[in-house]
Protein backbone atom coordinates (compact mmCIF):
# COMPACT_ATOMS: atom_id res chain seq x y z
CA UNK A 1 0.00 0.00 0.00
CA UNK A 2 1.39 3.41 -0.89
CA UNK A 3 0.15 6.77 0.32
CA UNK A 4 -0.33 9.76 -1.87
CA UNK A 5 -1.78 12.87 -0.29
CA UNK A 6 -2.81 10.67 2.60
CA UNK A 7 -4.95 8.56 0.31
CA UNK A 8 -4.13 4.87 0.37
CA UNK A 9 -3.63 3.63 -3.17
CA UNK A 10 -4.16 -0.04 -3.73
CA UNK A 11 -2.22 -1.38 -6.68
CA UNK A 12 -2.56 -5.03 -5.84
CA UNK A 13 -5.59 -7.23 -5.64
CA UNK A 14 -7.02 -7.66 -2.21
CA UNK A 15 -5.40 -10.53 -0.36
CA UNK A 16 -2.07 -10.21 -2.19
CA UNK A 17 0.91 -10.28 0.08
CA UNK A 18 4.09 -8.35 -0.10
CA UNK A 19 7.39 -9.06 1.57
CA UNK A 20 10.16 -6.54 1.12
CA UNK A 21 13.80 -5.77 1.76
CA UNK A 22 15.72 -7.81 4.27
CA UNK A 23 12.76 -10.03 5.12
CA UNK A 24 12.33 -11.05 1.52
CA UNK A 25 16.02 -11.63 1.04
CA UNK A 26 16.51 -13.66 4.22
CA UNK A 27 13.37 -15.69 3.55
CA UNK A 28 14.59 -16.60 0.10
CA UNK A 29 18.07 -17.47 1.25
CA UNK A 30 16.75 -19.71 4.03
CA UNK A 31 14.35 -21.50 1.72
CA UNK A 32 17.04 -22.14 -0.88
CA UNK A 33 19.48 -23.29 1.77
CA UNK A 34 17.00 -25.76 3.18
CA UNK A 35 16.76 -27.39 -0.25
CA UNK A 36 20.53 -27.56 -0.48
CA UNK A 37 20.75 -29.06 3.04
CA UNK A 38 18.26 -31.77 2.08
CA UNK A 39 20.35 -33.06 -0.82
CA UNK A 40 23.74 -32.39 0.74
CA UNK A 41 23.92 -35.77 2.48
CA UNK A 42 23.32 -37.64 -0.78
CA UNK A 43 26.54 -36.22 -2.27
CA UNK A 44 29.25 -38.64 -3.29
CA UNK A 45 29.80 -42.40 -2.98
CA UNK A 46 29.23 -42.27 0.76
CA UNK A 47 26.04 -40.34 0.20
CA UNK A 48 22.95 -41.58 1.94
CA UNK A 49 19.71 -42.51 0.24
CA UNK A 50 16.50 -40.61 0.71
CA UNK A 51 13.20 -42.39 0.94
CA UNK A 52 10.32 -40.39 -0.41
CA UNK A 53 6.67 -41.23 -0.11
CA UNK A 54 4.29 -39.35 -2.37
CA UNK A 55 0.68 -38.51 -1.60
CA UNK A 56 -0.46 -41.81 -3.12
CA UNK A 57 1.93 -43.77 -0.92
CA UNK A 58 4.36 -44.64 -3.71
CA UNK A 59 7.90 -44.96 -2.44
CA UNK A 60 11.08 -43.84 -4.19
CA UNK A 61 14.47 -44.63 -2.69
CA UNK A 62 17.42 -42.86 -4.27
CA UNK A 63 20.66 -41.02 -3.68
CA UNK A 64 20.25 -39.13 -6.92
CA UNK A 65 19.99 -35.42 -6.13
CA UNK A 66 17.89 -34.58 -9.18
CA UNK A 67 15.43 -37.34 -8.40
CA UNK A 68 15.13 -36.29 -4.75
CA UNK A 69 14.35 -32.73 -5.78
CA UNK A 70 11.99 -33.88 -8.47
CA UNK A 71 9.98 -35.91 -5.98
CA UNK A 72 9.86 -33.16 -3.36
CA UNK A 73 6.84 -31.00 -3.75
CA UNK A 74 8.63 -27.72 -3.13
CA UNK A 75 6.38 -24.68 -2.73
CA UNK A 76 8.61 -21.72 -1.87
CA UNK A 77 9.54 -19.77 -5.02
CA UNK A 78 13.24 -19.43 -4.12
CA UNK A 79 13.43 -23.11 -3.22
CA UNK A 80 11.82 -23.86 -6.59
CA UNK A 81 14.61 -21.92 -8.29
CA UNK A 82 17.15 -24.29 -6.76
CA UNK A 83 15.15 -27.27 -7.93
CA UNK A 84 15.24 -25.72 -11.41
CA UNK A 85 19.02 -25.50 -11.22
CA UNK A 86 19.22 -29.23 -10.57
CA UNK A 87 16.88 -29.88 -13.48
CA UNK A 88 18.87 -27.83 -15.98
CA UNK A 89 22.11 -29.37 -14.77
CA UNK A 90 20.53 -32.76 -15.38
CA UNK A 91 19.20 -31.81 -18.81
CA UNK A 92 22.38 -30.14 -20.00
CA UNK A 93 25.13 -32.38 -18.66
CA UNK A 94 23.33 -35.26 -16.94
CA UNK A 95 25.40 -35.26 -13.74
CA UNK A 96 26.53 -32.94 -10.97
CA UNK A 97 23.01 -32.02 -9.89
CA UNK A 98 23.72 -32.30 -6.18
CA UNK A 99 27.00 -30.48 -6.68
CA UNK A 100 25.31 -27.51 -8.33
CA UNK A 101 22.64 -27.26 -5.64
CA UNK A 102 25.08 -27.62 -2.76
CA UNK A 103 27.35 -25.04 -4.36
CA UNK A 104 24.48 -22.60 -4.74
CA UNK A 105 23.50 -23.24 -1.11
CA UNK A 106 27.03 -22.49 0.06
CA UNK A 107 27.22 -19.31 -2.00
CA UNK A 108 24.01 -18.15 -0.38
CA UNK A 109 25.30 -19.05 3.08
CA UNK A 110 28.39 -16.90 2.49
CA UNK A 111 26.26 -14.14 1.07
CA UNK A 112 24.24 -14.08 4.25
CA UNK A 113 27.40 -13.38 6.26
CA UNK A 114 28.36 -10.61 3.87
CA UNK A 115 24.89 -9.12 4.02
CA UNK A 116 25.20 -9.09 7.81
CA UNK A 117 28.34 -7.02 7.40
CA UNK A 118 26.41 -4.56 5.33
CA UNK A 119 27.74 -5.51 1.90
CA UNK A 120 25.25 -4.69 -0.82
CA UNK A 121 23.87 -7.63 -2.84
CA UNK A 122 25.06 -6.18 -6.15
CA UNK A 123 28.61 -6.10 -4.78
CA UNK A 124 28.32 -9.71 -3.69
CA UNK A 125 26.96 -10.67 -7.10
CA UNK A 126 29.78 -8.92 -8.91
CA UNK A 127 32.25 -10.84 -6.74
CA UNK A 128 30.53 -14.15 -7.36
CA UNK A 129 30.47 -13.51 -11.08
CA UNK A 130 34.18 -12.80 -11.18
CA UNK A 131 34.97 -15.83 -9.05
CA UNK A 132 32.79 -18.03 -11.24
CA UNK A 133 34.55 -16.87 -14.42
CA UNK A 134 37.94 -17.34 -12.81
CA UNK A 135 36.98 -20.80 -11.56
CA UNK A 136 35.98 -21.90 -15.06
CA UNK A 137 39.18 -20.49 -16.48
CA UNK A 138 41.31 -22.42 -13.98
CA UNK A 139 39.20 -25.49 -14.53
CA UNK A 140 40.05 -25.54 -18.20
CA UNK A 141 43.67 -24.80 -17.47
CA UNK A 142 44.17 -27.71 -15.09
CA UNK A 143 41.98 -30.19 -16.97
CA UNK A 144 43.47 -33.10 -18.90
CA UNK A 145 42.59 -33.92 -22.50
CA UNK A 146 41.25 -37.42 -23.18
CA UNK A 147 41.69 -39.46 -26.31
CA UNK A 148 38.23 -40.70 -27.25
CA UNK A 149 39.71 -44.07 -28.15
CA UNK A 150 40.95 -44.40 -24.59
CA UNK A 151 38.03 -46.53 -23.43
CA UNK A 152 39.67 -47.28 -20.08
CA UNK A 153 39.58 -43.62 -19.11
CA UNK A 154 36.03 -43.22 -20.42
CA UNK A 155 35.04 -46.23 -18.32
CA UNK A 156 36.54 -44.59 -15.23
CA UNK A 157 34.55 -41.42 -15.89
CA UNK A 158 31.41 -43.54 -16.16
CA UNK A 159 32.27 -45.40 -12.96
CA UNK A 160 32.85 -42.19 -11.03
CA UNK A 161 29.37 -41.03 -12.00
CA UNK A 162 27.92 -44.31 -10.75
CA UNK A 163 29.91 -44.58 -7.51
CA UNK A 164 27.71 -45.07 -4.49
CA UNK A 165 24.66 -45.69 -6.65
CA UNK A 166 24.02 -49.13 -5.13
CA UNK A 167 25.13 -51.04 -8.20
CA UNK A 168 27.81 -52.86 -6.23
CA UNK A 169 29.76 -55.33 -8.34
CA UNK A 170 27.89 -54.39 -11.48
CA UNK A 171 29.38 -50.88 -11.70
CA UNK A 172 32.13 -51.88 -14.08
CA UNK A 173 29.75 -53.89 -16.24
CA UNK A 174 27.48 -50.85 -16.52
CA UNK A 175 30.44 -48.58 -17.30
CA UNK A 176 31.53 -50.89 -20.10
CA UNK A 177 28.04 -50.92 -21.58
CA UNK A 178 27.74 -47.13 -21.30
CA UNK A 179 31.04 -46.52 -23.12
CA UNK A 180 30.21 -49.03 -25.83
CA UNK A 181 26.71 -47.63 -26.34
CA UNK A 182 28.00 -44.05 -26.67
CA UNK A 183 30.69 -45.27 -29.05
CA UNK A 184 28.00 -46.65 -31.34
CA UNK A 185 25.93 -43.47 -31.49
CA UNK A 186 28.71 -40.92 -31.67
CA UNK A 187 28.84 -38.77 -34.81
CA UNK A 188 31.40 -36.41 -36.18
CA UNK A 189 30.08 -32.94 -36.96
CA UNK A 190 32.71 -30.70 -38.46
CA UNK A 191 35.62 -30.78 -36.08
CA UNK A 192 33.65 -31.91 -33.09
CA UNK A 193 31.83 -35.02 -31.98
CA UNK A 194 28.26 -35.28 -30.84
CA UNK A 195 26.22 -38.06 -29.32
CA UNK A 196 22.55 -37.94 -28.45
CA UNK A 197 21.45 -39.87 -25.40
CA UNK A 198 17.98 -40.19 -26.96
CA UNK A 199 19.46 -42.51 -29.56
CA UNK A 200 20.14 -45.01 -26.81
CA UNK A 201 16.95 -46.76 -25.82
CA UNK A 202 16.73 -47.89 -22.21
CA UNK A 203 14.38 -50.80 -21.58
CA UNK A 204 13.76 -52.02 -18.06
CA UNK A 205 12.71 -55.52 -17.17
CA UNK A 206 12.52 -56.97 -13.69
CA UNK A 207 14.15 -60.31 -13.14
CA UNK A 208 17.64 -61.82 -13.25
CA UNK A 209 20.47 -59.62 -11.98
CA UNK A 210 22.20 -56.33 -12.77
CA UNK A 211 24.97 -58.32 -14.42
CA UNK A 212 22.48 -59.60 -17.00
CA UNK A 213 21.98 -56.05 -18.25
CA UNK A 214 22.94 -56.09 -21.90
CA UNK A 215 23.62 -53.88 -24.87
CA UNK A 216 21.35 -54.72 -27.80
CA UNK A 217 22.20 -53.79 -31.32
CA UNK A 218 18.81 -52.39 -32.28
CA UNK A 219 15.38 -51.60 -30.90
CA UNK A 220 13.44 -53.53 -28.26
CA UNK A 221 9.65 -53.48 -28.33
CA UNK A 222 7.74 -54.44 -25.22
CA UNK A 223 5.09 -56.37 -27.18
CA UNK A 224 4.61 -59.90 -28.36
CA UNK A 225 3.84 -61.42 -31.72
CA UNK A 226 0.10 -61.02 -32.05
CA UNK A 227 -0.97 -64.43 -33.41
CA UNK A 228 0.25 -67.91 -32.39
CA UNK A 229 0.36 -69.02 -36.03
CA UNK A 230 2.88 -66.34 -36.97
CA UNK A 231 6.64 -66.89 -37.18
CA UNK A 232 8.56 -65.77 -34.08
CA UNK A 233 11.75 -65.09 -35.95
CA UNK A 234 12.38 -63.35 -39.24
CA UNK A 235 15.80 -62.89 -40.76
CA UNK A 236 16.49 -60.12 -43.28
CA UNK A 237 13.19 -58.61 -42.29
CA UNK A 238 11.38 -56.11 -44.48
CA UNK A 239 9.35 -54.08 -42.07
CA UNK A 240 6.10 -52.18 -42.55
CA UNK A 241 5.60 -49.54 -39.86
CA UNK A 242 1.92 -48.74 -39.66
CA UNK A 243 0.15 -45.87 -38.00
CA UNK A 244 -3.22 -47.09 -39.19
CA UNK A 245 -5.47 -49.79 -37.77
CA UNK A 246 -5.85 -53.12 -39.54
CA UNK A 247 -9.44 -53.38 -38.50
CA UNK A 248 -12.78 -51.99 -39.47
CA UNK A 249 -14.23 -49.54 -37.05
CA UNK A 250 -17.32 -51.20 -35.65
CA UNK A 251 -19.11 -47.95 -34.94
CA UNK A 252 -19.03 -46.93 -38.59
CA UNK A 253 -20.82 -50.11 -39.54
CA UNK A 254 -23.64 -50.12 -37.08
CA UNK A 255 -24.47 -46.62 -38.17
CA UNK A 256 -24.60 -47.46 -41.84
CA UNK A 257 -25.75 -51.01 -42.16
CA UNK A 258 -29.03 -52.49 -41.10
CA UNK A 259 -29.07 -56.25 -40.96
CA UNK A 260 -32.48 -57.82 -41.19
CA UNK A 261 -31.81 -61.43 -42.20
CA UNK A 262 -29.08 -64.09 -41.93
CA UNK A 263 -28.08 -63.75 -45.60
CA UNK A 264 -27.38 -60.10 -45.13
CA UNK A 265 -25.35 -60.92 -42.05
CA UNK A 266 -23.31 -63.42 -44.04
CA UNK A 267 -22.65 -61.06 -46.92
CA UNK A 268 -21.73 -58.37 -44.47
CA UNK A 269 -19.20 -60.67 -42.80
CA UNK A 270 -17.89 -61.70 -46.22
CA UNK A 271 -17.46 -58.06 -47.05
CA UNK A 272 -15.51 -57.47 -43.84
CA UNK A 273 -13.32 -60.51 -44.51
CA UNK A 274 -12.66 -59.29 -48.03
CA UNK A 275 -11.65 -55.84 -46.83
CA UNK A 276 -9.25 -57.41 -44.36
CA UNK A 277 -7.82 -59.72 -46.98
CA UNK A 278 -7.29 -56.79 -49.34
CA UNK A 279 -5.41 -54.91 -46.65
CA UNK A 280 -3.15 -57.85 -45.89
CA UNK A 281 -2.61 -58.59 -49.62
CA UNK A 282 -1.57 -55.00 -50.13
CA UNK A 283 1.03 -55.32 -47.36
CA UNK A 284 2.29 -58.68 -48.62
CA UNK A 285 2.51 -57.38 -52.23
CA UNK A 286 4.73 -54.54 -51.05
CA UNK A 287 7.06 -57.25 -49.79
CA UNK A 288 6.72 -56.87 -46.04
CA UNK A 289 7.62 -59.86 -43.87
CA UNK A 290 7.13 -57.98 -40.61
CA UNK A 291 4.30 -55.63 -39.66
CA UNK A 292 4.72 -53.36 -36.65
CA UNK A 293 1.52 -51.49 -36.01
CA UNK A 294 0.82 -48.56 -33.70
CA UNK A 295 -2.89 -49.32 -33.70
CA UNK A 296 -5.00 -52.47 -33.53
CA UNK A 297 -4.95 -55.54 -35.75
CA UNK A 298 -8.24 -57.37 -36.22
CA UNK A 299 -8.34 -61.15 -35.68
CA UNK A 300 -9.25 -61.79 -39.28
CA UNK A 301 -6.32 -59.69 -40.45
CA UNK A 302 -4.10 -61.55 -38.00
CA UNK A 303 -4.96 -64.95 -39.43
CA UNK A 304 -4.51 -63.74 -43.01
CA UNK A 305 -1.07 -62.45 -42.07
CA UNK A 306 -0.24 -65.70 -40.28
CA UNK A 307 -1.15 -67.55 -43.50
CA UNK A 308 1.20 -65.31 -45.46
CA UNK A 309 3.99 -66.02 -42.97
CA UNK A 310 4.11 -62.43 -41.73
CA UNK A 311 5.31 -61.63 -38.20
CA UNK A 312 3.19 -58.86 -36.67
CA UNK A 313 2.75 -56.90 -33.46
CA UNK A 314 0.13 -54.33 -32.55
CA UNK A 315 -0.44 -51.34 -30.25
CA UNK A 316 3.21 -50.36 -30.28
CA UNK A 317 4.01 -47.05 -28.59
CA UNK A 318 4.22 -44.05 -30.92
CA UNK A 319 7.70 -43.23 -29.64
CA UNK A 320 8.81 -46.79 -30.42
CA UNK A 321 7.40 -46.62 -33.93
CA UNK A 322 9.33 -43.38 -34.43
CA UNK A 323 12.48 -45.02 -33.11
CA UNK A 324 11.90 -47.96 -35.44
CA UNK A 325 11.50 -45.58 -38.34
CA UNK A 326 14.89 -44.02 -37.63
CA UNK A 327 16.52 -47.40 -37.01
CA UNK A 328 15.12 -49.36 -39.96
CA UNK A 329 14.84 -46.51 -42.44
CA UNK A 330 11.17 -47.32 -42.91
CA UNK A 331 8.51 -44.68 -43.50
CA UNK A 332 5.58 -44.61 -41.10
CA UNK A 333 2.55 -45.53 -43.19
CA UNK A 334 -0.69 -43.79 -42.32
CA UNK A 335 -2.68 -44.90 -45.34
CA UNK A 336 -2.38 -48.40 -46.78
CA UNK A 337 -3.65 -47.19 -50.14
CA UNK A 338 -0.42 -45.43 -50.99
CA UNK A 339 1.96 -47.94 -49.44
CA UNK A 340 5.04 -48.73 -51.57
CA UNK A 341 7.89 -51.22 -51.33
CA UNK A 342 10.26 -48.32 -50.77
CA UNK A 343 8.41 -47.45 -47.56
CA UNK A 344 9.60 -50.63 -45.89
CA UNK A 345 12.38 -50.60 -43.33
CA UNK A 346 15.06 -53.24 -42.97
CA UNK A 347 16.63 -55.24 -40.16
CA UNK A 348 18.91 -58.27 -40.07
CA UNK A 349 16.74 -59.99 -37.53
CA UNK A 350 13.36 -59.53 -35.90
CA UNK A 351 12.71 -61.97 -33.12
CA UNK A 352 10.39 -62.49 -30.18
CA UNK A 353 12.25 -63.53 -27.04
CA UNK A 354 11.13 -64.44 -23.58
CA UNK A 355 12.51 -61.96 -21.06
CA UNK A 356 11.51 -62.72 -17.50
CA UNK A 357 7.81 -63.49 -17.52
CA UNK A 358 7.17 -61.47 -20.66
CA UNK A 359 7.87 -61.69 -24.32
CA UNK A 360 9.56 -58.87 -26.16
CA UNK A 361 10.39 -58.27 -29.80
CA UNK A 362 13.98 -57.48 -30.73
CA UNK A 363 14.67 -55.64 -33.97
CA UNK A 364 18.38 -56.15 -34.46
CA UNK A 365 21.07 -55.22 -36.98
CA UNK A 366 18.85 -52.51 -38.32
CA UNK A 367 19.76 -50.42 -41.36
CA UNK A 368 21.02 -47.63 -39.15
CA UNK A 369 23.85 -49.06 -37.03
CA UNK A 370 23.49 -46.09 -34.69
CA UNK A 371 20.40 -47.53 -33.13
CA UNK A 372 21.21 -49.26 -29.85
CA UNK A 373 19.30 -50.27 -26.77
CA UNK A 374 20.21 -51.32 -23.29
CA UNK A 375 18.08 -53.94 -21.61
CA UNK A 376 18.33 -53.25 -17.89
CA UNK A 377 17.83 -56.21 -15.59
CA UNK A 378 17.66 -56.37 -11.79
CA UNK A 379 15.83 -58.42 -9.22
CA UNK A 380 13.47 -55.77 -7.88
CA UNK A 381 11.55 -53.02 -9.62
CA UNK A 382 13.14 -50.39 -7.37
CA UNK A 383 16.58 -51.69 -8.27
CA UNK A 384 15.78 -51.54 -11.97
CA UNK A 385 14.70 -47.91 -11.59
CA UNK A 386 17.82 -46.92 -9.66
CA UNK A 387 19.96 -48.84 -12.17
CA UNK A 388 18.35 -46.85 -14.98
CA UNK A 389 19.14 -43.57 -13.23
CA UNK A 390 22.75 -44.67 -12.72
CA UNK A 391 23.08 -45.72 -16.32
CA UNK A 392 21.71 -42.37 -17.48
CA UNK A 393 24.35 -40.62 -15.39
CA UNK A 394 27.05 -42.84 -16.85
CA UNK A 395 25.87 -42.32 -20.43
CA UNK A 396 25.64 -38.57 -19.85
CA UNK A 397 29.16 -38.16 -18.53
CA UNK A 398 30.65 -40.23 -21.33
CA UNK A 399 28.73 -38.07 -23.80
CA UNK A 400 30.00 -34.95 -21.98
CA UNK A 401 33.57 -36.12 -22.56
CA UNK A 402 32.80 -36.94 -26.19
CA UNK A 403 31.51 -33.39 -26.67
CA UNK A 404 34.37 -31.76 -24.76
CA UNK A 405 37.23 -34.15 -24.23
CA UNK A 406 38.59 -32.73 -21.03
CA UNK A 407 38.49 -34.24 -17.57
CA UNK A 408 39.41 -33.35 -14.03
CA UNK A 409 39.72 -35.51 -10.92
CA UNK A 410 36.83 -35.73 -8.48
CA UNK A 411 36.67 -36.51 -4.78
CA UNK A 412 36.79 -32.82 -3.99
CA UNK A 413 40.19 -32.45 -5.69
CA UNK A 414 39.08 -30.00 -8.34
CA UNK A 415 36.92 -27.98 -5.96
CA UNK A 416 39.77 -27.69 -3.44
CA UNK A 417 42.22 -26.63 -6.12
CA UNK A 418 39.79 -24.01 -7.39
CA UNK A 419 39.20 -22.72 -3.87
CA UNK A 420 42.91 -22.64 -3.22
CA UNK A 421 43.68 -20.72 -6.35
CA UNK A 422 40.81 -18.35 -5.89
CA UNK A 423 41.71 -17.49 -2.35
CA UNK A 424 44.89 -18.82 -0.90
CA UNK A 425 43.38 -21.50 1.27
CA UNK A 426 43.57 -25.29 1.82
CA UNK A 427 46.82 -26.05 3.52
CA UNK A 428 46.65 -29.87 3.32
CA UNK A 429 45.88 -29.68 -0.36
CA UNK A 430 48.72 -27.32 -1.05
CA UNK A 431 51.33 -29.70 0.28
CA UNK A 432 49.91 -32.79 -1.41
CA UNK A 433 49.54 -31.60 -4.96
CA UNK A 434 47.02 -30.67 -7.61
CA UNK A 435 44.75 -33.71 -7.65
CA UNK A 436 44.67 -34.55 -3.97
CA UNK A 437 41.17 -35.24 -2.83
CA UNK A 438 39.38 -37.35 -0.30
CA UNK A 439 39.34 -41.09 -0.61
CA UNK A 440 35.89 -41.48 0.81
CA UNK A 441 36.46 -45.09 1.75
CA UNK A 442 39.60 -44.61 3.87
CA UNK A 443 39.15 -40.95 4.72
CA UNK A 444 42.70 -40.24 3.55
CA UNK A 445 43.87 -37.51 1.20
CA UNK A 446 45.08 -39.19 -1.99
CA UNK A 447 45.74 -38.43 -5.64
CA UNK A 448 42.34 -38.68 -7.30
CA UNK A 449 43.83 -38.72 -10.80
CA UNK A 450 45.76 -41.88 -9.85
CA UNK A 451 42.70 -43.34 -8.14
CA UNK A 452 40.83 -42.93 -11.42
CA UNK A 453 38.11 -40.75 -9.91
CA UNK A 454 37.58 -38.81 -13.13
CA UNK A 455 34.91 -36.34 -14.13
CA UNK A 456 34.10 -34.31 -17.23
CA UNK A 457 35.08 -30.65 -17.10
CA UNK A 458 31.67 -29.95 -18.62
CA UNK A 459 29.88 -31.13 -15.47
CA UNK A 460 31.91 -28.91 -13.17
CA UNK A 461 31.75 -25.92 -15.49
CA UNK A 462 28.01 -26.12 -15.70
CA UNK A 463 27.60 -26.62 -11.94
CA UNK A 464 29.65 -23.50 -11.25
CA UNK A 465 27.80 -21.38 -13.81
CA UNK A 466 24.36 -22.36 -12.66
CA UNK A 467 25.17 -22.11 -8.95
CA UNK A 468 26.51 -18.58 -9.42
CA UNK A 469 23.56 -17.68 -11.58
CA UNK A 470 20.86 -18.85 -9.21
CA UNK A 471 22.59 -17.44 -6.11
CA UNK A 472 22.84 -14.05 -7.80
CA UNK A 473 19.28 -14.21 -8.96
CA UNK A 474 18.07 -14.96 -5.46
CA UNK A 475 20.24 -12.23 -3.95
CA UNK A 476 18.92 -9.61 -6.34
CA UNK A 477 15.35 -10.09 -5.15
CA UNK A 478 14.25 -7.57 -2.54
CA UNK A 479 10.55 -7.74 -3.00
CA UNK A 480 8.18 -10.69 -3.12
CA UNK A 481 4.73 -9.90 -4.34
CA UNK A 482 2.41 -12.84 -4.17
CA UNK A 483 -1.10 -13.05 -5.50
CA UNK A 484 -3.75 -14.19 -3.06
CA UNK A 485 -4.20 -17.93 -3.00
CA UNK A 486 -7.58 -19.04 -4.33
CA UNK A 487 -9.81 -20.23 -1.49
CA UNK A 488 -9.82 -24.01 -1.05
CA UNK A 489 -12.54 -25.72 -3.08
CA UNK A 490 -15.39 -27.21 -1.12
CA UNK A 491 -15.24 -31.00 -0.94
CA UNK A 492 -16.45 -32.79 -4.03
CA UNK A 493 -16.08 -29.73 -6.25
CA UNK A 494 -12.38 -29.83 -6.83
CA UNK A 495 -10.86 -30.55 -10.21
CA UNK A 496 -11.20 -34.22 -11.16
CA UNK A 497 -8.26 -36.36 -10.03
CA UNK A 498 -5.66 -36.91 -12.75
N1 LIG B 1 35.50 -42.95 -5.60
C1 LIG B 1 35.31 -41.70 -5.25
N2 LIG B 1 36.04 -41.13 -4.28
C2 LIG B 1 35.83 -39.86 -3.91
N3 LIG B 1 34.88 -39.05 -4.44
C3 LIG B 1 34.13 -39.55 -5.40
C4 LIG B 1 34.28 -40.90 -5.86
N4 LIG B 1 33.36 -41.11 -6.82
C5 LIG B 1 32.66 -39.96 -6.97
N5 LIG B 1 33.11 -39.02 -6.12
C6 LIG B 1 32.63 -37.63 -5.98
O1 LIG B 1 31.25 -37.60 -5.70
C7 LIG B 1 30.71 -36.37 -6.16
C8 LIG B 1 29.44 -36.60 -6.95
O2 LIG B 1 28.48 -37.20 -6.12
P1 LIG B 1 26.99 -37.43 -6.64
O3 LIG B 1 26.24 -38.00 -5.49
O4 LIG B 1 27.01 -38.19 -7.91
O5 LIG B 1 26.46 -35.97 -6.85
P2 LIG B 1 26.12 -35.17 -8.18
O6 LIG B 1 24.63 -35.19 -8.24
O7 LIG B 1 26.63 -33.80 -7.92
O8 LIG B 1 26.77 -35.84 -9.33
C9 LIG B 1 31.76 -35.74 -7.07
O9 LIG B 1 32.31 -34.65 -6.41
C10 LIG B 1 32.76 -36.87 -7.26
O10 LIG B 1 34.06 -36.40 -7.45
MG1 LIG C 1 26.82 -37.82 -9.90
PDB file of N, CA and C in Angstrom, residues 125 173 287 364 395 441 450 466:
ATOM      1  N   UNK A 125      27.176 -10.045  -5.784  1.00  0.00           N
ATOM      2  CA  UNK A 125      26.956 -10.665  -7.100  1.00  0.00           C
ATOM      3  C   UNK A 125      28.127 -10.451  -8.042  1.00  0.00           C
ATOM      4  N   UNK A 173      30.545 -53.368 -15.135  1.00  0.00           N
ATOM      5  CA  UNK A 173      29.747 -53.895 -16.244  1.00  0.00           C
ATOM      6  C   UNK A 173      28.908 -52.776 -16.878  1.00  0.00           C
ATOM      7  N   UNK A 287       5.876 -56.475 -50.143  1.00  0.00           N
ATOM      8  CA  UNK A 287       7.065 -57.255 -49.792  1.00  0.00           C
ATOM      9  C   UNK A 287       7.386 -57.299 -48.313  1.00  0.00           C
ATOM     10  N   UNK A 364      16.925 -56.288 -34.533  1.00  0.00           N
ATOM     11  CA  UNK A 364      18.380 -56.152 -34.461  1.00  0.00           C
ATOM     12  C   UNK A 364      19.041 -55.958 -35.824  1.00  0.00           C
ATOM     13  N   UNK A 395      25.944 -42.673 -19.010  1.00  0.00           N
ATOM     14  CA  UNK A 395      25.874 -42.323 -20.434  1.00  0.00           C
ATOM     15  C   UNK A 395      26.118 -40.825 -20.614  1.00  0.00           C
ATOM     16  N   UNK A 441      36.544 -43.798   1.076  1.00  0.00           N
ATOM     17  CA  UNK A 441      36.462 -45.095   1.749  1.00  0.00           C
ATOM     18  C   UNK A 441      37.439 -45.191   2.920  1.00  0.00           C
ATOM     19  N   UNK A 450      45.214 -40.508  -9.907  1.00  0.00           N
ATOM     20  CA  UNK A 450      45.756 -41.877  -9.847  1.00  0.00           C
ATOM     21  C   UNK A 450      44.677 -42.875  -9.452  1.00  0.00           C
ATOM     22  N   UNK A 466      25.747 -22.444 -13.102  1.00  0.00           N
ATOM     23  CA  UNK A 466      24.360 -22.359 -12.663  1.00  0.00           C
ATOM     24  C   UNK A 466      24.242 -22.017 -11.189  1.00  0.00           C
TER      25      UNK A 466
END
